[in-house]
GROMACS .gro file of C-alpha atoms in nm:
model
  504
    1UNK     CA    1  -1.186   1.534   4.161
    2UNK     CA    2  -1.395   1.223   4.099
    3UNK     CA    3  -1.105   1.056   3.919
    4UNK     CA    4  -0.869   1.138   4.205
    5UNK     CA    5  -1.115   1.010   4.466
    6UNK     CA    6  -1.174   0.686   4.275
    7UNK     CA    7  -0.800   0.630   4.239
    8UNK     CA    8  -0.744   0.691   4.611
    9UNK     CA    9  -1.024   0.448   4.704
   10UNK     CA   10  -0.876   0.177   4.485
   11UNK     CA   11  -0.521   0.233   4.616
   12UNK     CA   12  -0.582   0.362   4.968
   13UNK     CA   13  -0.328   0.121   5.120
   14UNK     CA   14  -0.047   0.248   4.896
   15UNK     CA   15  -0.128   0.620   4.853
   16UNK     CA   16  -0.137   0.908   5.101
   17UNK     CA   17  -0.458   1.100   5.032
   18UNK     CA   18  -0.328   1.449   5.116
   19UNK     CA   19  -0.002   1.409   4.925
   20UNK     CA   20  -0.182   1.263   4.625
   21UNK     CA   21  -0.435   1.546   4.603
   22UNK     CA   22  -0.176   1.822   4.652
   23UNK     CA   23   0.049   1.671   4.383
   24UNK     CA   24  -0.236   1.637   4.131
   25UNK     CA   25  -0.356   1.993   4.197
   26UNK     CA   26  -0.002   2.122   4.148
   27UNK     CA   27   0.033   1.931   3.819
   28UNK     CA   28  -0.303   2.060   3.698
   29UNK     CA   29  -0.217   2.423   3.778
   30UNK     CA   30   0.130   2.400   3.619
   31UNK     CA   31  -0.020   2.263   3.296
   32UNK     CA   32  -0.230   2.578   3.247
   33UNK     CA   33  -0.103   2.851   3.015
   34UNK     CA   34  -0.032   3.196   3.149
   35UNK     CA   35  -0.267   3.472   3.026
   36UNK     CA   36  -0.128   3.631   2.710
   37UNK     CA   37   0.109   3.348   2.625
   38UNK     CA   38   0.160   3.308   2.250
   39UNK     CA   39   0.023   2.955   2.226
   40UNK     CA   40  -0.021   2.988   1.850
   41UNK     CA   41   0.348   3.058   1.796
   42UNK     CA   42   0.447   2.765   2.018
   43UNK     CA   43   0.210   2.532   1.828
   44UNK     CA   44   0.346   2.655   1.493
   45UNK     CA   45   0.705   2.600   1.608
   46UNK     CA   46   0.622   2.252   1.738
   47UNK     CA   47   0.507   2.149   1.391
   48UNK     CA   48   0.736   2.366   1.178
   49UNK     CA   49   1.068   2.266   1.334
   50UNK     CA   50   1.021   1.886   1.300
   51UNK     CA   51   0.893   1.929   0.944
   52UNK     CA   52   1.230   2.078   0.847
   53UNK     CA   53   1.390   1.749   0.952
   54UNK     CA   54   1.166   1.562   0.709
   55UNK     CA   55   1.281   1.756   0.404
   56UNK     CA   56   1.607   1.560   0.404
   57UNK     CA   57   1.430   1.226   0.403
   58UNK     CA   58   1.093   1.298   0.242
   59UNK     CA   59   0.912   1.078  -0.005
   60UNK     CA   60   0.576   1.113  -0.173
   61UNK     CA   61   0.449   0.756  -0.159
   62UNK     CA   62   0.531   0.457   0.058
   63UNK     CA   63   0.405   0.104   0.015
   64UNK     CA   64   0.179  -0.007   0.299
   65UNK     CA   65  -0.007  -0.331   0.259
   66UNK     CA   66   0.007  -0.340  -0.124
   67UNK     CA   67  -0.106   0.022  -0.159
   68UNK     CA   68   0.053   0.367  -0.164
   69UNK     CA   69   0.013   0.632   0.105
   70UNK     CA   70   0.127   0.993   0.070
   71UNK     CA   71   0.379   1.085   0.341
   72UNK     CA   72   0.616   1.362   0.440
   73UNK     CA   73   0.587   1.723   0.332
   74UNK     CA   74   0.336   1.650   0.050
   75UNK     CA   75   0.093   1.500   0.301
   76UNK     CA   76   0.141   1.791   0.546
   77UNK     CA   77   0.069   2.030   0.261
   78UNK     CA   78  -0.254   1.842   0.183
   79UNK     CA   79  -0.365   1.859   0.546
   80UNK     CA   80  -0.253   2.204   0.663
   81UNK     CA   81  -0.168   2.435   0.374
   82UNK     CA   82  -0.432   2.346   0.116
   83UNK     CA   83  -0.695   2.135   0.300
   84UNK     CA   84  -0.732   1.955  -0.032
   85UNK     CA   85  -1.066   1.801  -0.122
   86UNK     CA   86  -0.896   1.572  -0.374
   87UNK     CA   87  -0.612   1.402  -0.188
   88UNK     CA   88  -0.367   1.186  -0.379
   89UNK     CA   89  -0.417   0.854  -0.198
   90UNK     CA   90  -0.755   0.831  -0.023
   91UNK     CA   91  -0.829   0.509   0.165
   92UNK     CA   92  -1.085   0.357   0.400
   93UNK     CA   93  -1.024   0.094   0.668
   94UNK     CA   94  -1.318  -0.085   0.832
   95UNK     CA   95  -1.301  -0.409   1.037
   96UNK     CA   96  -1.523  -0.708   0.974
   97UNK     CA   97  -1.783  -0.821   1.224
   98UNK     CA   98  -1.688  -1.111   1.450
   99UNK     CA   99  -1.917  -1.363   1.280
  100UNK     CA  100  -1.781  -1.271   0.935
  101UNK     CA  101  -1.408  -1.252   1.015
  102UNK     CA  102  -1.390  -1.632   1.041
  103UNK     CA  103  -1.547  -1.691   0.698
  104UNK     CA  104  -1.277  -1.663   0.431
  105UNK     CA  105  -1.532  -1.713   0.154
  106UNK     CA  106  -1.746  -1.413   0.256
  107UNK     CA  107  -1.439  -1.195   0.314
  108UNK     CA  108  -1.291  -1.270  -0.028
  109UNK     CA  109  -1.627  -1.218  -0.197
  110UNK     CA  110  -1.654  -0.871  -0.043
  111UNK     CA  111  -1.295  -0.793  -0.142
  112UNK     CA  112  -1.368  -0.894  -0.501
  113UNK     CA  113  -1.677  -0.673  -0.501
  114UNK     CA  114  -1.467  -0.362  -0.431
  115UNK     CA  115  -1.190  -0.446  -0.683
  116UNK     CA  116  -1.195  -0.261  -1.015
  117UNK     CA  117  -1.130  -0.463  -1.330
  118UNK     CA  118  -1.035  -0.316  -1.668
  119UNK     CA  119  -0.985  -0.482  -2.004
  120UNK     CA  120  -0.609  -0.451  -1.958
  121UNK     CA  121  -0.626  -0.658  -1.637
  122UNK     CA  122  -0.767  -0.963  -1.819
  123UNK     CA  123  -0.597  -0.913  -2.158
  124UNK     CA  124  -0.309  -1.147  -2.241
  125UNK     CA  125  -0.202  -1.011  -2.582
  126UNK     CA  126  -0.334  -0.847  -2.899
  127UNK     CA  127  -0.249  -0.944  -3.257
  128UNK     CA  128  -0.276  -0.662  -3.514
  129UNK     CA  129  -0.288  -0.727  -3.889
  130UNK     CA  130  -0.364  -0.459  -4.147
  131UNK     CA  131  -0.398  -0.466  -4.523
  132UNK     CA  132  -0.543  -0.273  -4.817
  133UNK     CA  133  -0.879  -0.372  -4.964
  134UNK     CA  134  -0.979  -0.275  -5.323
  135UNK     CA  135  -1.302  -0.470  -5.362
  136UNK     CA  136  -1.549  -0.183  -5.343
  137UNK     CA  137  -1.323   0.112  -5.278
  138UNK     CA  138  -0.975   0.171  -5.151
  139UNK     CA  139  -0.965   0.127  -4.775
  140UNK     CA  140  -0.743   0.001  -4.497
  141UNK     CA  141  -0.860  -0.299  -4.295
  142UNK     CA  142  -0.730  -0.366  -3.941
  143UNK     CA  143  -0.780  -0.711  -3.787
  144UNK     CA  144  -0.748  -0.701  -3.409
  145UNK     CA  145  -0.748  -1.032  -3.223
  146UNK     CA  146  -0.778  -0.999  -2.845
  147UNK     CA  147  -0.659  -1.301  -2.648
  148UNK     CA  148  -0.779  -1.293  -2.286
  149UNK     CA  149  -0.634  -1.468  -1.984
  150UNK     CA  150  -0.791  -1.796  -1.873
  151UNK     CA  151  -1.051  -1.766  -1.600
  152UNK     CA  152  -0.822  -1.934  -1.348
  153UNK     CA  153  -0.574  -1.643  -1.376
  154UNK     CA  154  -0.811  -1.381  -1.233
  155UNK     CA  155  -1.078  -1.588  -1.059
  156UNK     CA  156  -0.936  -1.509  -0.713
  157UNK     CA  157  -0.934  -1.130  -0.766
  158UNK     CA  158  -1.267  -1.047  -0.928
  159UNK     CA  159  -1.626  -1.152  -0.976
  160UNK     CA  160  -1.600  -1.103  -1.354
  161UNK     CA  161  -1.641  -1.411  -1.576
  162UNK     CA  162  -1.523  -1.470  -1.936
  163UNK     CA  163  -1.879  -1.428  -2.067
  164UNK     CA  164  -1.907  -1.085  -1.903
  165UNK     CA  165  -1.574  -0.984  -2.058
  166UNK     CA  166  -1.687  -1.075  -2.409
  167UNK     CA  167  -2.019  -0.896  -2.360
  168UNK     CA  168  -1.837  -0.587  -2.234
  169UNK     CA  169  -1.616  -0.593  -2.545
  170UNK     CA  170  -1.921  -0.622  -2.770
  171UNK     CA  171  -2.123  -0.349  -2.602
  172UNK     CA  172  -1.870  -0.088  -2.494
  173UNK     CA  173  -1.505  -0.163  -2.561
  174UNK     CA  174  -1.520  -0.173  -2.943
  175UNK     CA  175  -1.691   0.167  -2.957
  176UNK     CA  176  -1.451   0.302  -2.699
  177UNK     CA  177  -1.150   0.166  -2.891
  178UNK     CA  178  -1.254   0.318  -3.225
  179UNK     CA  179  -1.333   0.653  -3.065
  180UNK     CA  180  -1.007   0.653  -2.868
  181UNK     CA  181  -0.787   0.569  -3.168
  182UNK     CA  182  -0.963   0.825  -3.387
  183UNK     CA  183  -0.929   1.102  -3.130
  184UNK     CA  184  -0.558   1.032  -3.082
  185UNK     CA  185  -0.502   1.025  -3.459
  186UNK     CA  186  -0.686   1.356  -3.504
  187UNK     CA  187  -0.467   1.523  -3.240
  188UNK     CA  188  -0.157   1.387  -3.414
  189UNK     CA  189  -0.282   1.517  -3.749
  190UNK     CA  190  -0.351   1.862  -3.605
  191UNK     CA  191   0.001   1.875  -3.462
  192UNK     CA  192   0.157   1.783  -3.797
  193UNK     CA  193  -0.058   2.040  -3.979
  194UNK     CA  194   0.041   2.309  -3.731
  195UNK     CA  195   0.410   2.233  -3.787
  196UNK     CA  196   0.357   2.247  -4.164
  197UNK     CA  197   0.181   2.582  -4.134
  198UNK     CA  198   0.474   2.723  -3.939
  199UNK     CA  199   0.713   2.610  -4.211
  200UNK     CA  200   0.486   2.750  -4.483
  201UNK     CA  201   0.458   3.077  -4.292
  202UNK     CA  202   0.834   3.117  -4.307
  203UNK     CA  203   0.830   3.051  -4.681
  204UNK     CA  204   0.552   3.301  -4.737
  205UNK     CA  205   0.754   3.561  -4.548
  206UNK     CA  206   1.054   3.493  -4.769
  207UNK     CA  207   0.841   3.516  -5.084
  208UNK     CA  208   0.709   3.856  -4.975
  209UNK     CA  209   1.064   3.990  -4.984
  210UNK     CA  210   1.131   3.897  -5.347
  211UNK     CA  211   1.138   4.265  -5.444
  212UNK     CA  212   1.460   4.311  -5.255
  213UNK     CA  213   1.787   4.245  -5.427
  214UNK     CA  214   2.042   3.988  -5.324
  215UNK     CA  215   2.248   4.250  -5.143
  216UNK     CA  216   1.948   4.363  -4.940
  217UNK     CA  217   1.881   4.005  -4.841
  218UNK     CA  218   2.241   3.967  -4.731
  219UNK     CA  219   2.213   4.282  -4.524
  220UNK     CA  220   1.890   4.157  -4.370
  221UNK     CA  221   2.058   3.829  -4.295
  222UNK     CA  222   2.345   4.005  -4.124
  223UNK     CA  223   2.103   4.215  -3.927
  224UNK     CA  224   1.914   3.909  -3.805
  225UNK     CA  225   2.237   3.739  -3.702
  226UNK     CA  226   2.343   4.053  -3.521
  227UNK     CA  227   2.012   4.056  -3.336
  228UNK     CA  228   2.091   3.713  -3.197
  229UNK     CA  229   2.426   3.832  -3.063
  230UNK     CA  230   2.307   4.180  -2.982
  231UNK     CA  231   2.419   4.146  -2.623
  232UNK     CA  232   2.780   4.092  -2.728
  233UNK     CA  233   2.782   4.380  -2.975
  234UNK     CA  234   2.634   4.634  -2.737
  235UNK     CA  235   2.853   4.530  -2.444
  236UNK     CA  236   3.157   4.709  -2.593
  237UNK     CA  237   2.962   5.023  -2.678
  238UNK     CA  238   2.785   5.057  -2.346
  239UNK     CA  239   3.049   4.944  -2.100
  240UNK     CA  240   2.999   5.264  -1.902
  241UNK     CA  241   2.636   5.180  -1.826
  242UNK     CA  242   2.692   4.826  -1.698
  243UNK     CA  243   2.623   4.922  -1.337
  244UNK     CA  244   2.304   5.104  -1.435
  245UNK     CA  245   2.183   4.808  -1.635
  246UNK     CA  246   2.265   4.570  -1.349
  247UNK     CA  247   2.078   4.788  -1.100
  248UNK     CA  248   1.778   4.814  -1.330
  249UNK     CA  249   1.777   4.439  -1.390
  250UNK     CA  250   1.791   4.368  -1.015
  251UNK     CA  251   1.507   4.610  -0.948
  252UNK     CA  252   1.292   4.455  -1.220
  253UNK     CA  253   1.370   4.104  -1.094
  254UNK     CA  254   1.277   4.206  -0.739
  255UNK     CA  255   0.949   4.359  -0.861
  256UNK     CA  256   0.870   4.045  -1.058
  257UNK     CA  257   0.939   3.828  -0.753
  258UNK     CA  258   0.710   4.043  -0.537
  259UNK     CA  259   0.439   4.027  -0.803
  260UNK     CA  260   0.476   3.653  -0.839
  261UNK     CA  261   0.466   3.605  -0.462
  262UNK     CA  262   0.152   3.813  -0.431
  263UNK     CA  263  -0.018   3.613  -0.703
  264UNK     CA  264   0.113   3.274  -0.588
  265UNK     CA  265  -0.169   3.206  -0.346
  266UNK     CA  266  -0.427   3.315  -0.603
  267UNK     CA  267  -0.281   3.067  -0.851
  268UNK     CA  268  -0.278   2.791  -0.589
  269UNK     CA  269  -0.637   2.866  -0.490
  270UNK     CA  270  -0.749   2.865  -0.852
  271UNK     CA  271  -0.567   2.536  -0.911
  272UNK     CA  272  -0.727   2.382  -0.603
  273UNK     CA  273  -1.073   2.494  -0.713
  274UNK     CA  274  -1.008   2.347  -1.057
  275UNK     CA  275  -0.890   2.017  -0.907
  276UNK     CA  276  -1.193   2.007  -0.679
  277UNK     CA  277  -1.430   2.065  -0.971
  278UNK     CA  278  -1.254   1.800  -1.179
  279UNK     CA  279  -1.272   1.559  -0.885
  280UNK     CA  280  -1.647   1.617  -0.847
  281UNK     CA  281  -1.703   1.568  -1.221
  282UNK     CA  282  -1.490   1.251  -1.217
  283UNK     CA  283  -1.680   1.122  -0.914
  284UNK     CA  284  -2.015   1.188  -1.081
  285UNK     CA  285  -1.897   1.008  -1.395
  286UNK     CA  286  -1.781   0.709  -1.187
  287UNK     CA  287  -2.113   0.695  -1.006
  288UNK     CA  288  -2.296   0.711  -1.339
  289UNK     CA  289  -2.075   0.431  -1.474
  290UNK     CA  290  -2.148   0.227  -1.163
  291UNK     CA  291  -2.523   0.271  -1.211
  292UNK     CA  292  -2.487   0.178  -1.578
  293UNK     CA  293  -2.296  -0.134  -1.477
  294UNK     CA  294  -2.574  -0.233  -1.239
  295UNK     CA  295  -2.836  -0.183  -1.511
  296UNK     CA  296  -2.633  -0.372  -1.769
  297UNK     CA  297  -2.573  -0.656  -1.521
  298UNK     CA  298  -2.948  -0.679  -1.469
  299UNK     CA  299  -3.006  -0.703  -1.841
  300UNK     CA  300  -2.754  -0.981  -1.906
  301UNK     CA  301  -3.015  -1.255  -1.893
  302UNK     CA  302  -3.254  -1.063  -2.118
  303UNK     CA  303  -2.979  -0.997  -2.371
  304UNK     CA  304  -2.867  -1.359  -2.360
  305UNK     CA  305  -3.221  -1.457  -2.452
  306UNK     CA  306  -3.252  -1.210  -2.739
  307UNK     CA  307  -2.900  -1.262  -2.877
  308UNK     CA  308  -2.874  -1.638  -2.840
  309UNK     CA  309  -2.700  -1.727  -3.163
  310UNK     CA  310  -2.355  -1.634  -3.285
  311UNK     CA  311  -2.488  -1.473  -3.603
  312UNK     CA  312  -2.718  -1.242  -3.409
  313UNK     CA  313  -2.436  -1.126  -3.184
  314UNK     CA  314  -2.211  -1.067  -3.485
  315UNK     CA  315  -2.472  -0.864  -3.665
  316UNK     CA  316  -2.537  -0.662  -3.348
  317UNK     CA  317  -2.167  -0.571  -3.312
  318UNK     CA  318  -2.125  -0.492  -3.684
  319UNK     CA  319  -2.426  -0.263  -3.684
  320UNK     CA  320  -2.308  -0.084  -3.368
  321UNK     CA  321  -2.037   0.115  -3.550
  322UNK     CA  322  -1.972   0.215  -3.911
  323UNK     CA  323  -1.604   0.115  -3.902
  324UNK     CA  324  -1.674  -0.242  -3.785
  325UNK     CA  325  -1.709  -0.479  -4.080
  326UNK     CA  326  -1.675  -0.816  -3.908
  327UNK     CA  327  -1.664  -0.971  -3.563
  328UNK     CA  328  -1.587  -1.318  -3.430
  329UNK     CA  329  -1.547  -1.464  -3.083
  330UNK     CA  330  -1.474  -1.786  -2.897
  331UNK     CA  331  -1.810  -1.961  -2.858
  332UNK     CA  332  -1.673  -2.234  -2.631
  333UNK     CA  333  -1.441  -2.082  -2.366
  334UNK     CA  334  -1.495  -1.708  -2.440
  335UNK     CA  335  -1.120  -1.649  -2.429
  336UNK     CA  336  -1.071  -1.450  -2.750
  337UNK     CA  337  -1.249  -1.222  -2.995
  338UNK     CA  338  -1.157  -1.075  -3.332
  339UNK     CA  339  -1.263  -0.734  -3.463
  340UNK     CA  340  -1.230  -0.610  -3.823
  341UNK     CA  341  -1.207  -0.231  -3.862
  342UNK     CA  342  -1.213  -0.058  -4.202
  343UNK     CA  343  -1.118   0.301  -4.296
  344UNK     CA  344  -1.154   0.442  -4.644
  345UNK     CA  345  -0.838   0.633  -4.723
  346UNK     CA  346  -0.473   0.636  -4.622
  347UNK     CA  347  -0.522   0.961  -4.432
  348UNK     CA  348  -0.756   0.779  -4.196
  349UNK     CA  349  -0.495   0.520  -4.106
  350UNK     CA  350  -0.486   0.479  -3.731
  351UNK     CA  351  -0.183   0.452  -3.507
  352UNK     CA  352  -0.268   0.106  -3.375
  353UNK     CA  353   0.045   0.061  -3.167
  354UNK     CA  354   0.089  -0.142  -2.850
  355UNK     CA  355   0.098   0.173  -2.636
  356UNK     CA  356  -0.232   0.304  -2.779
  357UNK     CA  357  -0.407  -0.032  -2.737
  358UNK     CA  358  -0.280  -0.058  -2.380
  359UNK     CA  359  -0.409   0.292  -2.297
  360UNK     CA  360  -0.749   0.215  -2.447
  361UNK     CA  361  -0.772  -0.117  -2.262
  362UNK     CA  362  -0.666   0.043  -1.931
  363UNK     CA  363  -0.932   0.314  -1.959
  364UNK     CA  364  -1.217   0.069  -2.037
  365UNK     CA  365  -1.364  -0.046  -1.705
  366UNK     CA  366  -1.547  -0.378  -1.698
  367UNK     CA  367  -1.652  -0.354  -1.332
  368UNK     CA  368  -1.600  -0.090  -1.067
  369UNK     CA  369  -1.749   0.050  -0.748
  370UNK     CA  370  -1.746   0.429  -0.788
  371UNK     CA  371  -1.449   0.592  -0.616
  372UNK     CA  372  -1.268   0.266  -0.526
  373UNK     CA  373  -0.984   0.109  -0.725
  374UNK     CA  374  -0.881  -0.191  -0.517
  375UNK     CA  375  -0.952  -0.364  -0.187
  376UNK     CA  376  -0.723  -0.557   0.048
  377UNK     CA  377  -0.758  -0.770   0.359
  378UNK     CA  378  -0.539  -0.629   0.637
  379UNK     CA  379  -0.497  -0.682   1.012
  380UNK     CA  380  -0.513  -0.402   1.267
  381UNK     CA  381  -0.316  -0.366   1.591
  382UNK     CA  382  -0.570  -0.578   1.781
  383UNK     CA  383  -0.540  -0.866   1.534
  384UNK     CA  384  -0.883  -0.810   1.378
  385UNK     CA  385  -0.926  -0.852   1.003
  386UNK     CA  386  -1.012  -0.530   0.817
  387UNK     CA  387  -1.118  -0.432   0.468
  388UNK     CA  388  -0.887  -0.159   0.332
  389UNK     CA  389  -0.980   0.015   0.007
  390UNK     CA  390  -0.770   0.223  -0.231
  391UNK     CA  391  -1.018   0.510  -0.268
  392UNK     CA  392  -1.334   0.578  -0.073
  393UNK     CA  393  -1.709   0.543  -0.113
  394UNK     CA  394  -1.860   0.554   0.235
  395UNK     CA  395  -2.215   0.540   0.100
  396UNK     CA  396  -2.150   0.205  -0.070
  397UNK     CA  397  -1.975   0.067   0.239
  398UNK     CA  398  -2.281   0.152   0.448
  399UNK     CA  399  -2.484  -0.098   0.245
  400UNK     CA  400  -2.273  -0.380   0.395
  401UNK     CA  401  -2.354  -0.311   0.759
  402UNK     CA  402  -2.424  -0.682   0.821
  403UNK     CA  403  -2.065  -0.773   0.735
  404UNK     CA  404  -1.862  -0.466   0.834
  405UNK     CA  405  -1.828  -0.297   1.173
  406UNK     CA  406  -1.922   0.052   1.054
  407UNK     CA  407  -1.877   0.197   1.405
  408UNK     CA  408  -1.500   0.163   1.357
  409UNK     CA  409  -1.481   0.291   0.999
  410UNK     CA  410  -1.184   0.522   0.938
  411UNK     CA  411  -1.076   0.722   0.633
  412UNK     CA  412  -0.787   0.961   0.575
  413UNK     CA  413  -1.007   1.197   0.370
  414UNK     CA  414  -1.094   1.471   0.620
  415UNK     CA  415  -1.356   1.631   0.395
  416UNK     CA  416  -1.535   1.297   0.360
  417UNK     CA  417  -1.539   1.262   0.740
  418UNK     CA  418  -1.680   1.613   0.772
  419UNK     CA  419  -1.959   1.544   0.521
  420UNK     CA  420  -2.050   1.211   0.684
  421UNK     CA  421  -1.989   1.250   1.057
  422UNK     CA  422  -1.954   1.624   1.121
  423UNK     CA  423  -1.684   1.880   1.196
  424UNK     CA  424  -1.584   1.742   1.539
  425UNK     CA  425  -1.503   1.403   1.391
  426UNK     CA  426  -1.306   1.577   1.114
  427UNK     CA  427  -1.104   1.763   1.379
  428UNK     CA  428  -1.007   1.435   1.548
  429UNK     CA  429  -0.907   1.278   1.215
  430UNK     CA  430  -0.698   1.587   1.134
  431UNK     CA  431  -0.498   1.542   1.456
  432UNK     CA  432  -0.450   1.169   1.394
  433UNK     CA  433  -0.334   1.223   1.034
  434UNK     CA  434  -0.069   1.476   1.142
  435UNK     CA  435   0.052   1.235   1.411
  436UNK     CA  436   0.081   0.953   1.157
  437UNK     CA  437   0.293   1.169   0.926
  438UNK     CA  438   0.545   1.242   1.203
  439UNK     CA  439   0.536   0.893   1.356
  440UNK     CA  440   0.691   0.750   1.038
  441UNK     CA  441   1.004   0.953   1.115
  442UNK     CA  442   0.998   0.881   1.488
  443UNK     CA  443   0.894   1.238   1.578
  444UNK     CA  444   0.654   1.293   1.870
  445UNK     CA  445   0.457   1.619   1.908
  446UNK     CA  446   0.249   1.715   2.209
  447UNK     CA  447  -0.113   1.649   2.123
  448UNK     CA  448  -0.220   1.981   2.279
  449UNK     CA  449  -0.041   2.172   2.002
  450UNK     CA  450  -0.214   1.962   1.737
  451UNK     CA  451  -0.552   2.006   1.907
  452UNK     CA  452  -0.504   2.384   1.899
  453UNK     CA  453  -0.422   2.374   1.527
  454UNK     CA  454  -0.719   2.147   1.454
  455UNK     CA  455  -0.956   2.367   1.656
  456UNK     CA  456  -0.842   2.678   1.471
  457UNK     CA  457  -0.888   2.511   1.131
  458UNK     CA  458  -1.240   2.387   1.216
  459UNK     CA  459  -1.381   2.653   1.454
  460UNK     CA  460  -1.608   2.801   1.184
  461UNK     CA  461  -1.783   2.467   1.121
  462UNK     CA  462  -1.582   2.405   0.805
  463UNK     CA  463  -1.239   2.257   0.744
  464UNK     CA  464  -1.029   2.553   0.622
  465UNK     CA  465  -0.660   2.564   0.525
  466UNK     CA  466  -0.386   2.763   0.700
  467UNK     CA  467  -0.343   2.996   0.405
  468UNK     CA  468  -0.455   3.335   0.285
  469UNK     CA  469  -0.778   3.180   0.164
  470UNK     CA  470  -0.844   3.032   0.506
  471UNK     CA  471  -0.778   3.369   0.675
  472UNK     CA  472  -1.032   3.553   0.461
  473UNK     CA  473  -1.299   3.486   0.722
  474UNK     CA  474  -1.087   3.612   1.013
  475UNK     CA  475  -1.233   3.901   1.215
  476UNK     CA  476  -0.889   4.047   1.290
  477UNK     CA  477  -0.737   4.264   1.012
  478UNK     CA  478  -0.399   4.265   1.190
  479UNK     CA  479  -0.395   3.886   1.193
  480UNK     CA  480  -0.460   3.880   0.819
  481UNK     CA  481  -0.189   4.139   0.750
  482UNK     CA  482   0.064   3.957   0.970
  483UNK     CA  483   0.029   3.644   0.757
  484UNK     CA  484   0.101   3.778   0.407
  485UNK     CA  485  -0.024   4.022   0.141
  486UNK     CA  486  -0.030   4.304   0.396
  487UNK     CA  487  -0.122   4.574   0.143
  488UNK     CA  488  -0.414   4.375   0.006
  489UNK     CA  489  -0.561   4.301   0.347
  490UNK     CA  490  -0.501   4.663   0.457
  491UNK     CA  491  -0.693   4.796   0.157
  492UNK     CA  492  -0.975   4.552   0.226
  493UNK     CA  493  -0.989   4.655   0.595
  494UNK     CA  494  -1.002   5.026   0.507
  495UNK     CA  495  -1.259   5.002   0.230
  496UNK     CA  496  -1.486   4.772   0.433
  497UNK     CA  497  -1.445   4.969   0.761
  498UNK     CA  498  -1.322   4.671   0.959
  499UNK     CA  499  -1.251   4.708   1.332
  500UNK     CA  500  -0.955   4.566   1.523
  501UNK     CA  501  -1.029   4.472   1.885
  502UNK     CA  502  -0.673   4.383   1.983
  503UNK     CA  503  -0.565   4.533   2.316
  504UNK     CA  504  -0.263   4.496   2.545
   0.00000   0.00000   0.00000
């Protein structure tokens, strides 16, 4: 009423008061649902029918501002069906404050701070030379020369300097490289040994049949060949029972499908729990690495004082691992280093290929903010400059409140919003994320349907999926049975003496 009165006061020369009020009251009454109307079915149809149109033109990732965003059916599955805690492409967008947005230097410095750098990002090429050494004992010596990019090639994308790269190689990368190559070689050796054991097992089986004569072996051979084509041999003998066999096969296939369908949600739930646990472990490891990086960065000056000479640094690297016998580096520009690795016997020869070195270099992080891979400078619809990150770490972003407008921070990770801002904020983000998925295809859905879905998924105070797992907390046994696994929910309702309050 207050809105109507204010509008009439502002436009009293153009609007008839009685006609305006009667029209608004009529619109308000017509927008109400009738008692007993199946609003849930209408909301489900409003989302389900347009989603079928996306299956013909769906794609998992789409480039948006130099980063990937999950779209289409995979994104709807993350939001509605699984309520995944570990989404494929998390991101955060937060605008800069007005006094910072005009300073390109401060903006780029903050962008560099949130950009992860690995050894592979600054590595130009690697030269590998290996030879046999017979001075003390027979061993294989690998000489790896790492040539890094000049500082001008990555100065605009990171805060890392050539000195920090060399120190990272000396402290962490050499150990990581030796451990990585050894672990890969051990797995390869185990695989070869397993294949050899299978071949030897066949030979042992043949040797155990030496008591049989040549004719028996021929008969056994014919029998084994017949077993392979047993279906063709028995088809002539049992032609009368083809219909019975077909009926039995169909019944078994139908039973297997029902069993697989009943266990499908359990498998999905178990997989989601496993992914969530792995994500938490990975996040903890990244946070620990980030803390280690901070500590190591604080100790750079102390280490520079203790290891001032080239000989001291060489001796420190050589003593850090048993397989390192020599180490050299560029003392002027810090653009290359050379590592000598020795292994005693031929069986310890490593597979030092380009692919293995690239994998090891890509997994060795020089600098990283936990949970964030890259950062970009984007522009929103209002023309304001924003910091967009590939990944999220809201806690770290909060420490830059003097540069970022944290009141307008937005992330597509609904669980992160729930943990930080509460369930009501998560409900609003859920609606916006569904709208963004359909807007890409030019599909518009009434926001009231999406609000109903969001309210149902968050009414318990937690963000729950629209699946059997999400319905476990429902108070209506008939609602649970109408979704799927009717027998399972019926048994649970009977054994737990549940009550159904549905009435008509």
